[in-house]
Amino acid sequence: MEYSTCTVIEKHMMMNNDVNDLIMLGVVHRDSGGYRLLAERLEQFMPDIITLEFSHYGLNYRRVMGKTYKRRIMEVILKYSGNREKLNRDAFSELVSFANVPYEYRASVRYTDKHSGLLHLIDLDMFSYVKLQKSEKLFSPSNIERLLFSEQGFTDHGERAVARLFFEGGIKIYKYTEEMFIRDRYMSGRISMIKNENKNKRLLHICGWQHLDDPYELYAPLNPRKVFIYDKTDCF
């Protein structure tokens, strides 16, 4: 499989997309600057409908358990109050972001409320359920201590750097998994139905940047414009 690189496009080109285009906007999940940047991109593209790679189960789980997990984090930090200089701030940010409702959802709700748009959560509940069952182990006090106060407890994988290698150099150092295939097949079908039911509506799909790869061309029938959020890029 040959992967094409991306070319930078200007703001006015982003705004003047055809109303019938599907825009796939690739983001880095749990990125600290993601909310602000996504809010800006939504105002540039002005979609009527947003579909989001997020499940209803994932949303409800964080609404129910998020406060509990954040309380456990703070209890561990208070326990180590005399060693706060050893706090791994990257790990802290990752844990809090995991417990929170994702910025992609919050930015989308803010935009659709402001512009009377529609938001659809289209990811599969099944995979969210399986992944989130591991959250109790992740947020156990002993594991939080290991992640926050152990030098071996957390590794920053530099996801933005990995994304840039792919988009700018066509270098793929991540794996497109069977799970991603199943989810993309399902989500592309959902988007197709929503698009067919809403003619002449501008539709934008927010997803993790890896889904722009689409090696099996599941989104190809939708003829999407693929944009990497951080570089204002079209991926052809």
Short mmCIF file of N, CA, C and O in Angstrom, two decimals, residues 88-178:
data_model
loop_
_atom_site.label_atom_id
_atom_site.label_comp_id
_atom_site.label_asym_id
_atom_site.label_seq_id
_atom_site.Cartn_x
_atom_site.Cartn_y
_atom_site.Cartn_z
N ASN A 88 4.79 13.06 37.93
CA ASN A 88 4.88 12.97 36.47
C ASN A 88 3.66 13.70 35.90
O ASN A 88 2.56 13.17 35.86
N ARG A 89 3.89 14.92 35.44
CA ARG A 89 2.78 15.77 34.99
C ARG A 89 2.15 15.27 33.70
O ARG A 89 0.96 15.47 33.47
N ASP A 90 2.96 14.63 32.85
CA ASP A 90 2.39 14.06 31.63
C ASP A 90 1.42 12.93 31.98
O ASP A 90 0.33 12.82 31.39
N ALA A 91 1.81 12.08 32.92
CA ALA A 91 0.93 11.00 33.35
C ALA A 91 -0.33 11.55 34.01
O ALA A 91 -1.44 11.04 33.78
N PHE A 92 -0.16 12.58 34.83
CA PHE A 92 -1.31 13.21 35.47
C PHE A 92 -2.30 13.73 34.43
O PHE A 92 -3.51 13.50 34.52
N SER A 93 -1.78 14.42 33.42
CA SER A 93 -2.63 14.96 32.36
C SER A 93 -3.36 13.85 31.61
O SER A 93 -4.55 13.96 31.30
N GLU A 94 -2.64 12.75 31.32
CA GLU A 94 -3.24 11.64 30.60
C GLU A 94 -4.37 10.99 31.41
O GLU A 94 -5.44 10.69 30.87
N LEU A 95 -4.14 10.79 32.70
CA LEU A 95 -5.16 10.16 33.53
C LEU A 95 -6.40 11.02 33.66
O LEU A 95 -7.53 10.53 33.54
N VAL A 96 -6.21 12.32 33.89
CA VAL A 96 -7.36 13.22 34.01
C VAL A 96 -8.12 13.29 32.69
O VAL A 96 -9.36 13.28 32.67
N SER A 97 -7.39 13.35 31.59
CA SER A 97 -8.04 13.41 30.28
C SER A 97 -8.84 12.15 30.00
O SER A 97 -9.92 12.20 29.42
N PHE A 98 -8.31 10.99 30.43
CA PHE A 98 -9.02 9.73 30.24
C PHE A 98 -10.31 9.72 31.06
O PHE A 98 -11.34 9.21 30.60
N ALA A 99 -10.27 10.27 32.26
CA ALA A 99 -11.45 10.28 33.12
C ALA A 99 -12.49 11.29 32.66
O ALA A 99 -13.70 11.10 32.88
N ASN A 100 -12.05 12.37 32.04
CA ASN A 100 -12.97 13.41 31.59
C ASN A 100 -13.73 12.99 30.34
O ASN A 100 -13.28 12.14 29.57
N VAL A 101 -14.87 13.63 30.12
CA VAL A 101 -15.54 13.53 28.82
C VAL A 101 -14.60 14.14 27.78
O VAL A 101 -14.07 15.23 27.98
N PRO A 102 -14.30 13.44 26.68
CA PRO A 102 -13.28 13.90 25.73
C PRO A 102 -13.56 15.30 25.18
O PRO A 102 -14.71 15.70 25.00
N TYR A 103 -12.47 16.01 24.90
CA TYR A 103 -12.61 17.37 24.37
C TYR A 103 -13.34 17.39 23.03
O TYR A 103 -14.03 18.37 22.71
N GLU A 104 -13.23 16.30 22.25
CA GLU A 104 -13.92 16.26 20.96
C GLU A 104 -15.43 16.37 21.15
O GLU A 104 -16.12 17.05 20.38
N TYR A 105 -15.94 15.69 22.17
CA TYR A 105 -17.38 15.76 22.45
C TYR A 105 -17.76 17.13 22.96
O TYR A 105 -18.74 17.73 22.51
N ARG A 106 -16.98 17.67 23.89
CA ARG A 106 -17.32 18.98 24.47
C ARG A 106 -17.29 20.09 23.42
O ARG A 106 -18.19 20.94 23.38
N ALA A 107 -16.29 20.08 22.56
CA ALA A 107 -16.20 21.10 21.51
C ALA A 107 -17.34 20.94 20.51
O ALA A 107 -17.91 21.94 20.03
N SER A 108 -17.71 19.70 20.20
CA SER A 108 -18.80 19.46 19.24
C SER A 108 -20.14 19.90 19.80
O SER A 108 -20.96 20.49 19.08
N VAL A 109 -20.38 19.61 21.08
CA VAL A 109 -21.64 20.04 21.72
C VAL A 109 -21.74 21.56 21.75
O VAL A 109 -22.78 22.14 21.44
N ARG A 110 -20.63 22.20 22.09
CA ARG A 110 -20.62 23.67 22.12
C ARG A 110 -20.94 24.23 20.74
O ARG A 110 -21.74 25.17 20.61
N TYR A 111 -20.34 23.66 19.71
CA TYR A 111 -20.57 24.16 18.35
C TYR A 111 -22.01 23.91 17.90
O TYR A 111 -22.67 24.82 17.37
N THR A 112 -22.52 22.68 18.09
CA THR A 112 -23.87 22.37 17.62
C THR A 112 -24.94 23.14 18.40
O THR A 112 -25.97 23.52 17.85
N ASP A 113 -24.70 23.40 19.68
CA ASP A 113 -25.63 24.24 20.45
C ASP A 113 -25.64 25.67 19.91
O ASP A 113 -26.70 26.28 19.78
N LYS A 114 -24.48 26.17 19.59
CA LYS A 114 -24.36 27.54 19.10
C LYS A 114 -24.99 27.71 17.72
O LYS A 114 -25.63 28.74 17.45
N HIS A 115 -24.84 26.71 16.85
CA HIS A 115 -25.27 26.84 15.46
C HIS A 115 -26.48 25.98 15.13
O HIS A 115 -26.81 25.82 13.94
N SER A 116 -27.15 25.43 16.13
CA SER A 116 -28.33 24.58 15.92
C SER A 116 -28.01 23.42 14.99
O SER A 116 -28.80 23.08 14.09
N GLY A 117 -26.85 22.82 15.19
CA GLY A 117 -26.44 21.69 14.38
C GLY A 117 -26.81 20.37 15.03
O GLY A 117 -27.42 20.32 16.10
N LEU A 118 -26.43 19.28 14.38
CA LEU A 118 -26.71 17.94 14.88
C LEU A 118 -25.40 17.20 15.16
O LEU A 118 -24.43 17.34 14.41
N LEU A 119 -25.39 16.43 16.24
CA LEU A 119 -24.22 15.65 16.63
C LEU A 119 -24.63 14.19 16.78
O LEU A 119 -25.59 13.88 17.47
N HIS A 120 -23.88 13.31 16.10
CA HIS A 120 -24.13 11.87 16.19
C HIS A 120 -22.89 11.17 16.73
O HIS A 120 -21.80 11.33 16.18
N LEU A 121 -23.06 10.38 17.79
CA LEU A 121 -21.98 9.52 18.29
C LEU A 121 -22.12 8.18 17.58
O LEU A 121 -23.14 7.50 17.74
N ILE A 122 -21.12 7.79 16.80
CA ILE A 122 -21.34 6.67 15.88
C ILE A 122 -20.39 5.48 16.11
O ILE A 122 -20.39 4.55 15.32
N ASP A 123 -19.60 5.50 17.17
CA ASP A 123 -18.70 4.37 17.40
C ASP A 123 -19.46 3.24 18.09
O ASP A 123 -20.53 3.44 18.68
N LEU A 124 -18.87 2.06 18.07
CA LEU A 124 -19.51 0.87 18.61
C LEU A 124 -19.39 0.81 20.13
O LEU A 124 -18.29 0.91 20.68
N ASP A 125 -20.51 0.60 20.81
CA ASP A 125 -20.51 0.47 22.26
C ASP A 125 -19.71 -0.75 22.72
O ASP A 125 -19.09 -0.74 23.78
N MET A 126 -19.74 -1.81 21.90
CA MET A 126 -19.12 -3.07 22.29
C MET A 126 -17.64 -2.90 22.63
O MET A 126 -17.17 -3.37 23.68
N PHE A 127 -16.90 -2.19 21.78
CA PHE A 127 -15.47 -2.03 22.02
C PHE A 127 -15.21 -1.08 23.19
O PHE A 127 -14.24 -1.25 23.93
N SER A 128 -16.06 -0.07 23.34
CA SER A 128 -15.93 0.82 24.49
C SER A 128 -16.11 0.05 25.78
O SER A 128 -15.37 0.24 26.75
N TYR A 129 -17.11 -0.83 25.80
CA TYR A 129 -17.37 -1.63 26.99
C TYR A 129 -16.16 -2.48 27.36
O TYR A 129 -15.72 -2.51 28.52
N VAL A 130 -15.58 -3.16 26.37
CA VAL A 130 -14.43 -4.04 26.62
C VAL A 130 -13.25 -3.24 27.16
O VAL A 130 -12.59 -3.63 28.13
N LYS A 131 -12.97 -2.09 26.53
CA LYS A 131 -11.82 -1.28 26.95
C LYS A 131 -12.03 -0.69 28.33
O LYS A 131 -11.11 -0.68 29.17
N LEU A 132 -13.23 -0.18 28.58
CA LEU A 132 -13.46 0.53 29.83
C LEU A 132 -13.59 -0.40 31.03
O LEU A 132 -13.51 0.05 32.17
N GLN A 133 -13.78 -1.70 30.78
CA GLN A 133 -13.77 -2.65 31.90
C GLN A 133 -12.39 -2.72 32.56
O GLN A 133 -12.26 -3.16 33.69
N LYS A 134 -11.36 -2.27 31.83
CA LYS A 134 -10.01 -2.27 32.38
C LYS A 134 -9.72 -1.00 33.18
O LYS A 134 -8.63 -0.87 33.76
N SER A 135 -10.68 -0.09 33.22
CA SER A 135 -10.44 1.19 33.88
C SER A 135 -10.23 1.05 35.39
O SER A 135 -9.48 1.82 35.99
N GLU A 136 -10.91 0.09 36.00
CA GLU A 136 -10.76 -0.09 37.44
C GLU A 136 -9.31 -0.42 37.79
O GLU A 136 -8.78 0.06 38.79
N LYS A 137 -8.67 -1.22 36.96
CA LYS A 137 -7.25 -1.54 37.19
C LYS A 137 -6.39 -0.31 36.93
O LYS A 137 -5.46 -0.02 37.69
N LEU A 138 -6.70 0.42 35.86
CA LEU A 138 -5.94 1.62 35.53
C LEU A 138 -6.01 2.63 36.65
O LEU A 138 -5.00 3.26 37.00
N PHE A 139 -7.20 2.79 37.24
CA PHE A 139 -7.39 3.81 38.26
C PHE A 139 -7.38 3.23 39.68
O PHE A 139 -7.89 3.85 40.61
N SER A 140 -6.77 2.08 39.85
CA SER A 140 -6.56 1.57 41.21
C SER A 140 -5.52 2.45 41.88
O SER A 140 -4.60 2.97 41.22
N PRO A 141 -5.61 2.66 43.19
CA PRO A 141 -4.64 3.53 43.88
C PRO A 141 -3.18 3.12 43.63
O PRO A 141 -2.32 3.98 43.42
N SER A 142 -2.91 1.82 43.64
CA SER A 142 -1.53 1.38 43.44
C SER A 142 -1.03 1.71 42.04
O SER A 142 0.14 2.10 41.86
N ASN A 143 -1.90 1.57 41.05
CA ASN A 143 -1.47 1.88 39.68
C ASN A 143 -1.34 3.38 39.47
O ASN A 143 -0.42 3.83 38.76
N ILE A 144 -2.21 4.15 40.07
CA ILE A 144 -2.08 5.61 39.98
C ILE A 144 -0.75 6.05 40.60
O ILE A 144 -0.04 6.90 40.04
N GLU A 145 -0.40 5.48 41.74
CA GLU A 145 0.89 5.79 42.38
C GLU A 145 2.05 5.45 41.44
O GLU A 145 3.00 6.24 41.29
N ARG A 146 1.98 4.29 40.82
CA ARG A 146 3.05 3.87 39.91
C ARG A 146 3.18 4.83 38.73
O ARG A 146 4.28 5.22 38.34
N LEU A 147 2.05 5.24 38.17
CA LEU A 147 2.07 6.11 37.00
C LEU A 147 2.54 7.52 37.33
O LEU A 147 3.27 8.14 36.56
N LEU A 148 2.11 8.01 38.49
CA LEU A 148 2.40 9.41 38.82
C LEU A 148 3.75 9.62 39.48
O LEU A 148 4.34 10.70 39.33
N PHE A 149 4.24 8.60 40.21
CA PHE A 149 5.46 8.83 41.00
C PHE A 149 6.57 7.83 40.74
O PHE A 149 7.53 7.77 41.50
N SER A 150 6.47 7.07 39.66
CA SER A 150 7.54 6.16 39.28
C SER A 150 8.10 6.58 37.93
O SER A 150 7.35 6.85 37.00
N GLU A 151 9.41 6.62 37.82
CA GLU A 151 10.03 7.02 36.56
C GLU A 151 9.70 6.04 35.44
O GLU A 151 9.69 6.41 34.26
N GLN A 152 9.42 4.79 35.78
CA GLN A 152 9.07 3.80 34.78
C GLN A 152 7.56 3.69 34.58
O GLN A 152 7.09 2.85 33.82
N GLY A 153 6.82 4.58 35.22
CA GLY A 153 5.37 4.41 35.23
C GLY A 153 4.65 4.91 34.00
O GLY A 153 3.53 4.50 33.74
N PHE A 154 5.26 5.77 33.23
CA PHE A 154 4.55 6.36 32.11
C PHE A 154 5.51 6.68 30.99
O PHE A 154 6.61 7.16 31.22
N THR A 155 5.09 6.39 29.78
CA THR A 155 5.90 6.69 28.61
C THR A 155 5.10 7.56 27.66
O THR A 155 3.97 7.21 27.30
N ASP A 156 5.67 8.70 27.26
CA ASP A 156 5.04 9.56 26.27
C ASP A 156 5.39 9.04 24.88
O ASP A 156 6.54 9.10 24.46
N HIS A 157 4.40 8.55 24.18
CA HIS A 157 4.65 7.95 22.87
C HIS A 157 4.76 8.99 21.76
O HIS A 157 5.01 8.62 20.61
N GLY A 158 4.58 10.26 22.08
CA GLY A 158 4.75 11.29 21.06
C GLY A 158 3.84 11.09 19.87
O GLY A 158 4.29 11.01 18.74
N GLU A 159 2.53 10.99 20.14
CA GLU A 159 1.60 10.66 19.07
C GLU A 159 1.59 11.69 17.95
O GLU A 159 1.46 11.35 16.77
N ARG A 160 1.77 12.96 18.30
CA ARG A 160 1.82 13.98 17.25
C ARG A 160 3.02 13.76 16.34
O ARG A 160 2.95 13.95 15.13
N ALA A 161 4.14 13.35 16.93
CA ALA A 161 5.34 13.09 16.13
C ALA A 161 5.11 11.89 15.20
O ALA A 161 5.52 11.91 14.04
N VAL A 162 4.44 10.87 15.70
CA VAL A 162 4.12 9.70 14.88
C VAL A 162 3.20 10.10 13.73
O VAL A 162 3.38 9.66 12.58
N ALA A 163 2.23 10.96 14.03
CA ALA A 163 1.31 11.43 12.99
C ALA A 163 2.05 12.22 11.92
O ALA A 163 1.79 12.06 10.72
N ARG A 164 2.98 13.07 12.34
CA ARG A 164 3.72 13.88 11.36
C ARG A 164 4.58 13.00 10.46
O ARG A 164 4.73 13.28 9.27
N LEU A 165 5.16 11.94 11.01
CA LEU A 165 5.94 11.02 10.18
C LEU A 165 5.07 10.44 9.07
O LEU A 165 5.51 10.29 7.93
N PHE A 166 3.83 10.12 9.42
CA PHE A 166 2.92 9.53 8.44
C PHE A 166 2.48 10.55 7.40
O PHE A 166 2.56 10.32 6.20
N PHE A 167 2.01 11.72 7.87
CA PHE A 167 1.43 12.69 6.95
C PHE A 167 2.48 13.41 6.11
O PHE A 167 2.24 13.73 4.94
N GLU A 168 3.63 13.68 6.70
CA GLU A 168 4.64 14.45 5.98
C GLU A 168 5.62 13.58 5.22
O GLU A 168 6.17 14.01 4.19
N GLY A 169 5.85 12.37 5.71
CA GLY A 169 6.84 11.53 5.05
C GLY A 169 6.32 10.20 4.55
O GLY A 169 7.06 9.41 3.97
N GLY A 170 5.04 9.92 4.80
CA GLY A 170 4.48 8.65 4.37
C GLY A 170 5.05 7.47 5.12
O GLY A 170 4.98 6.32 4.67
N ILE A 171 5.61 7.72 6.32
CA ILE A 171 6.24 6.67 7.12
C ILE A 171 5.23 6.17 8.16
O ILE A 171 4.78 6.92 9.03
N LYS A 172 4.90 4.91 8.08
CA LYS A 172 3.86 4.33 8.95
C LYS A 172 4.51 3.47 10.02
O LYS A 172 5.07 2.41 9.72
N ILE A 173 4.45 3.94 11.28
CA ILE A 173 5.05 3.18 12.38
C ILE A 173 3.99 2.80 13.42
O ILE A 173 4.30 2.55 14.57
N TYR A 174 2.74 2.78 13.01
CA TYR A 174 1.66 2.32 13.87
C TYR A 174 0.92 1.20 13.15
O TYR A 174 1.08 1.00 11.93
N LYS A 175 0.12 0.46 13.87
CA LYS A 175 -0.57 -0.69 13.30
C LYS A 175 -2.05 -0.39 13.13
O LYS A 175 -2.71 0.08 14.06
N TYR A 176 -2.55 -0.66 11.94
CA TYR A 176 -4.00 -0.58 11.70
C TYR A 176 -4.57 -1.95 12.07
O TYR A 176 -4.34 -2.94 11.40
N THR A 177 -5.32 -1.99 13.17
CA THR A 177 -5.72 -3.26 13.76
C THR A 177 -7.04 -3.77 13.20
O THR A 177 -7.79 -3.06 12.54
N GLU A 178 -7.32 -5.03 13.52
CA GLU A 178 -8.60 -5.63 13.13
C GLU A 178 -9.76 -4.89 13.78
O GLU A 178 -10.82 -4.70 13.17
#
